[in-house]
XYZ file of C-alpha atoms in Angstrom:
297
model
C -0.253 38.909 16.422
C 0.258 37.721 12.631
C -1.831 34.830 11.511
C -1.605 32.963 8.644
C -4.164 30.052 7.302
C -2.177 28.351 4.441
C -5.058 26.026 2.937
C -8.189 27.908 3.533
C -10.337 26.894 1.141
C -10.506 23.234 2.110
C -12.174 24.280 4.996
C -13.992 26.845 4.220
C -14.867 27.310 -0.086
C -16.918 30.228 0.860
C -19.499 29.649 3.244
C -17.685 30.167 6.576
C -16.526 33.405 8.329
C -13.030 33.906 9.444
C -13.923 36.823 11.446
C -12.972 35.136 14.836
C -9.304 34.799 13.829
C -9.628 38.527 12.209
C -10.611 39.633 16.244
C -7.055 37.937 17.386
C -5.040 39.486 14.995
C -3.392 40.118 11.482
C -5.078 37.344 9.532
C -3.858 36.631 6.116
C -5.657 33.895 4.010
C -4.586 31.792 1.150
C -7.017 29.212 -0.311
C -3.811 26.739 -0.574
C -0.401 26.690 -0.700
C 2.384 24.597 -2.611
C 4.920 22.903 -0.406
C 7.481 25.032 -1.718
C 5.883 28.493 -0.687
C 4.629 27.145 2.681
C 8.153 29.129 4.285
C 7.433 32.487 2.495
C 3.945 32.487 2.932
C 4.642 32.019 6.853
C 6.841 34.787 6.806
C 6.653 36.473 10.209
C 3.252 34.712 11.318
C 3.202 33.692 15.324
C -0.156 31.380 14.220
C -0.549 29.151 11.308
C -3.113 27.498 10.850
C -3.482 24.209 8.600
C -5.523 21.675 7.515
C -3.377 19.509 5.482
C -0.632 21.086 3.793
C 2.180 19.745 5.867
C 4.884 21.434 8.297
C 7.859 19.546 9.028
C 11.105 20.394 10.323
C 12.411 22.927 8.145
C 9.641 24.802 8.346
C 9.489 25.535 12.222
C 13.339 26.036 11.861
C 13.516 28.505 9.189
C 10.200 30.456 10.580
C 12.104 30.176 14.546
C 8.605 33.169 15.271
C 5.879 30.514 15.436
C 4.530 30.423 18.632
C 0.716 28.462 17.857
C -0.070 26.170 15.097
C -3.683 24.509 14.829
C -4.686 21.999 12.520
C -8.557 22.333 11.397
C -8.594 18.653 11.434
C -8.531 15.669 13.626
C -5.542 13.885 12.437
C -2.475 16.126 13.057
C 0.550 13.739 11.370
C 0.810 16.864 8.741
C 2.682 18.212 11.425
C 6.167 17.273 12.837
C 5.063 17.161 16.672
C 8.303 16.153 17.839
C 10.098 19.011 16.005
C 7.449 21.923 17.529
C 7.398 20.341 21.174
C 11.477 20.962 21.181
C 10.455 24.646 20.572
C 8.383 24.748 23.172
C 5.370 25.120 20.355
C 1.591 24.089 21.187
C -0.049 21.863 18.386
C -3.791 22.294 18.548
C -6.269 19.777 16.323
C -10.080 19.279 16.748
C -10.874 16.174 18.384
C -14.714 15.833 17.307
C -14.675 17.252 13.576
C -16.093 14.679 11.484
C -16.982 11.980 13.976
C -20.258 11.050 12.714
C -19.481 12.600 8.949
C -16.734 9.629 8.557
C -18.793 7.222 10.645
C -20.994 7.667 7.775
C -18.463 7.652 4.962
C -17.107 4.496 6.595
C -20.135 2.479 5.636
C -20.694 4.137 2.497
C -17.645 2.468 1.676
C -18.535 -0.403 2.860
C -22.151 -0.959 1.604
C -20.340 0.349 -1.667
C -18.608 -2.802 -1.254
C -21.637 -4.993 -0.417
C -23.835 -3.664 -2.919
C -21.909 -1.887 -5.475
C -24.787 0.767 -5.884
C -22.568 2.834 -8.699
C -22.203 0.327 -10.358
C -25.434 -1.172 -11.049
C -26.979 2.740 -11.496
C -24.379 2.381 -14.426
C -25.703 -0.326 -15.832
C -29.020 0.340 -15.773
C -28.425 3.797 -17.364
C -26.027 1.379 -20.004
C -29.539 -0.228 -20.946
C -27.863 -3.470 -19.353
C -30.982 -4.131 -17.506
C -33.607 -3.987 -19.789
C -31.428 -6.338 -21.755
C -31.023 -8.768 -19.768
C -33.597 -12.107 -20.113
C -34.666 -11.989 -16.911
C -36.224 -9.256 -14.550
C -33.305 -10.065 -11.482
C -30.526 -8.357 -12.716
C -27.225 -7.994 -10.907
C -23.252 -7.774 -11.576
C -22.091 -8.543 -8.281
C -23.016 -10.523 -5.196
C -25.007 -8.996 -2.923
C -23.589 -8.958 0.787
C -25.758 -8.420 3.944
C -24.484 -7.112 6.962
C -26.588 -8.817 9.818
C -25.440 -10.836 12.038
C -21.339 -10.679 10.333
C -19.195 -9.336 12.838
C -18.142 -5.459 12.743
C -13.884 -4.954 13.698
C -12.785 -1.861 14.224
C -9.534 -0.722 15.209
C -9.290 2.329 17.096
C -12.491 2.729 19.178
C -11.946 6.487 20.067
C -14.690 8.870 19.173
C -15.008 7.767 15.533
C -14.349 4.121 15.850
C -17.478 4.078 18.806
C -19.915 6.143 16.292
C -18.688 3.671 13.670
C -19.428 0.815 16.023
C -23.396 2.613 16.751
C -23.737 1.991 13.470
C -22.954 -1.317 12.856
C -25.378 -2.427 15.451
C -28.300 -0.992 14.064
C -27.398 -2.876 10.795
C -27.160 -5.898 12.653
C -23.851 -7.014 13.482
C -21.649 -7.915 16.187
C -18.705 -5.489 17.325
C -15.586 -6.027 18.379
C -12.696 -3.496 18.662
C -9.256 -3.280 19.663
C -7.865 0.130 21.253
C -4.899 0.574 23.515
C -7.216 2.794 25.364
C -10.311 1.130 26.959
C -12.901 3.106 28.311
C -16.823 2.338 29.283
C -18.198 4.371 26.659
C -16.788 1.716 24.282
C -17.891 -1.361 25.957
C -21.024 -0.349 26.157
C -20.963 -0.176 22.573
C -18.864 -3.454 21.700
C -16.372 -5.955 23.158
C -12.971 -5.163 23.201
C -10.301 -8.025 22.191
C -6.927 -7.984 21.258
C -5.834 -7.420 17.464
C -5.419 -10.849 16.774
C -8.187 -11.815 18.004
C -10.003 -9.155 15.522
C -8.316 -10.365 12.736
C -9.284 -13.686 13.337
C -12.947 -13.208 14.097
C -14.015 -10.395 11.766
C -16.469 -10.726 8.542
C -15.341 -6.695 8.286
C -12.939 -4.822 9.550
C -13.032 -0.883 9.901
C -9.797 1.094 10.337
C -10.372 4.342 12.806
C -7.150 4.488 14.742
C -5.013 7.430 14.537
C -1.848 7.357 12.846
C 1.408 6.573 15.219
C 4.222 4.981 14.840
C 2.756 1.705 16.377
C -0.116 2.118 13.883
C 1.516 2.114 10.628
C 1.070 -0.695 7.998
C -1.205 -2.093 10.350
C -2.805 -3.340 7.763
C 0.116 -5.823 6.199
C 0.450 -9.018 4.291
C 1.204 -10.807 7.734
C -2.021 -8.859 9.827
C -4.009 -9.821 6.641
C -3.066 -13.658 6.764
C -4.699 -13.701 10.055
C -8.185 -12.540 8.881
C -10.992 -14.807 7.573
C -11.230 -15.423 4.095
C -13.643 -13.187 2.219
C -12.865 -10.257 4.715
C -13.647 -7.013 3.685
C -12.127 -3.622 5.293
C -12.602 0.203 4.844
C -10.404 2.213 4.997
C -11.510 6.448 6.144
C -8.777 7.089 8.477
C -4.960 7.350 7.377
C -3.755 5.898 4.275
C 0.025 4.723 5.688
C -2.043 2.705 8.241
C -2.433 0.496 4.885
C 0.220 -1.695 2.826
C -1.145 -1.493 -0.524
C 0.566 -3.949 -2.091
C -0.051 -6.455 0.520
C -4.001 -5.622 -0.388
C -3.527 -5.825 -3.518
C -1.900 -9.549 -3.769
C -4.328 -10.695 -1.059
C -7.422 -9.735 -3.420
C -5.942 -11.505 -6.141
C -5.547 -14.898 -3.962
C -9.249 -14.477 -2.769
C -8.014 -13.966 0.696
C -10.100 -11.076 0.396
C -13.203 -9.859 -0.871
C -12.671 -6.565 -1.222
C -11.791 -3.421 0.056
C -12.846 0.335 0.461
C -10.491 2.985 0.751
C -11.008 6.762 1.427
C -7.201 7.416 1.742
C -4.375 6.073 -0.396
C -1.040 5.182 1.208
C 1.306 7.882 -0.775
C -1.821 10.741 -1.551
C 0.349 13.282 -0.427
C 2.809 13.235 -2.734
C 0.117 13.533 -5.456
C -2.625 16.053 -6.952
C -5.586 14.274 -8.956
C -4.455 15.180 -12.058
C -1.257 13.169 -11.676
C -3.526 9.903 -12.222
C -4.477 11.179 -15.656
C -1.484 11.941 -16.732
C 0.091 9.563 -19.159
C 3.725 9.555 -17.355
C 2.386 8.837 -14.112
C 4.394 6.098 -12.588
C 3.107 5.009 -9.548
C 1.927 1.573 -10.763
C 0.059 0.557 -7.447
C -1.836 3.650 -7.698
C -2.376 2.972 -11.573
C -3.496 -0.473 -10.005
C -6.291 0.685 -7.623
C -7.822 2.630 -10.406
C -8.303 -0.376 -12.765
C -9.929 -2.856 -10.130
C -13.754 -3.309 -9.497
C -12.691 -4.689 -6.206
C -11.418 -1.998 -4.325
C -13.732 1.389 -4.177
C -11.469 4.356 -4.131
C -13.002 7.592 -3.095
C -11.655 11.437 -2.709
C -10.490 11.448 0.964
């Protein structure tokens, strides 16, 4: 059997083995792969194996071999499932990779938020500190998280670790999951989305990315939250309407938000947002503010 691994070195930059897909076959490795090459780079491969370079229709009908594809990932939306189930083709994804790494990430964006650490290291280093008149120095308001109430939406593995979390800071949690199960209400209280909305101080987004999940976050869904909401953002990026975001932290309706995805990152490499002909203005947008935190996905 031929495998093929198409974006290697996202998963592994040189401290992994691939030795147990060498033992099931012809493995061929490429650190990463354009969208254009993805087809001749598959060539005659039965396996390919991804993490997020994307394979959509065209692909599985111009490479008709492909019997296996797994995604080193938990979210699988780089690949069209509804094109490989018609061929009769298994997608395979990893349901517990990174459950407590973006837990974590998911309130380092939001105590980002709350604190604006960076920031203030900045400004000390600036010499803004020793400056100032008085010893209390600060930029920002501070925010503390006890006793505000935690919403997260999707309270699978991640959403429940996320949810852990909140509690030993303090807070109240409240989710909203199409799938209950007792492992979750152990942890908080499930409620319906409006309800969430409504009764949230923050609001962490952990759902997977379907059809029924997409621009979730919208300029209607965000009319229902409390004013001076915050959210974070370390699950999909199309679960977000940017703009919509963007107007409501101009109007105050929120405080701020944290975002570990961006809704269009795929059709981008970083040094697009450098580049002086860059036109995606909402992207140009979240650079510029001090009230959204953007990090790397």
């Amino acid at each position: 059997m031929k495998i093929v691994i198409l974006d290697g070195y996202t998963e592994n930059p040189g401290d992994l083995s691939w030795e147990g897909f060498e033992k099931l076959g012809e493995l061929t490795v490429y650190d990463r792969t354009a969208k254009e090459d993805v087809i001749s780079r598959i060539g005659d491969a039965e396996a390919v194996i991804v993490n997020k370079t994307p394979l959509d229709r065209k692909v599985f009908e111009a490479c008709p071999q492909i019997r296996y594809v797994g995604v080193l990932a938990t979210g699988y939306n780089v690949v069209d499932i509804k094109a490989a189930r018609e061929r009769g083709i298994p997608v395979c994804n990893i349901p517990t990779y990174g459950t407590t790494a973006v837990a974590q990430m998911t309130f380092a964006l939001l105590l980002e938020i709350c604190h604006h650490v960076t920031e203030h290291s900045d400004a000390v280093k600036r010499g803004e500190w020793t400056e100032n008149e008085d010893w209390c120095f600060w930029k920002y308001p501070l925010i503390e998280l006890a006793d505000k109430t935690m919403g997260i939406i999707g309270f699978g593995r991640i959403g429940q670790a996320v949810g852990k979390l909140a509690k030993a800071f303090g807070m109240q949690v409240i989710a909203y999951d199409a799938h209950q199960n007792d492992s979750g209400k152990a942890i908080g209280k499930y409620v319906s989305l409006d309800e969430l909305l409504k009764e949230s101080d923050v609001i962490s987004l952990n759902c997977p990315l379907f059809p029924e999940t997409e621009g979730i976050i919208n300029e209607k869904n965000i009319s229902k939250m409390k004013d001076g909401a915050i959210f974070a953002n370390a699950a999909r990026g199309v679960l977000v309407d940017t703009k919509a975001v963007i107007r409501a932290l101009d109007s105050g309706k929120l405080l701020g938000a944290s975002l570990d995805v961006y809704e269009n990152e795929g059709n981008y490499v970083p040094k697009d947002f450098s580049n002086k002909e860059f036109d995606d203005k909402v992207m140009q947008e979240l650079i510029d503010r001090d009230d959204i935190i953007y990090t790397p996905h």
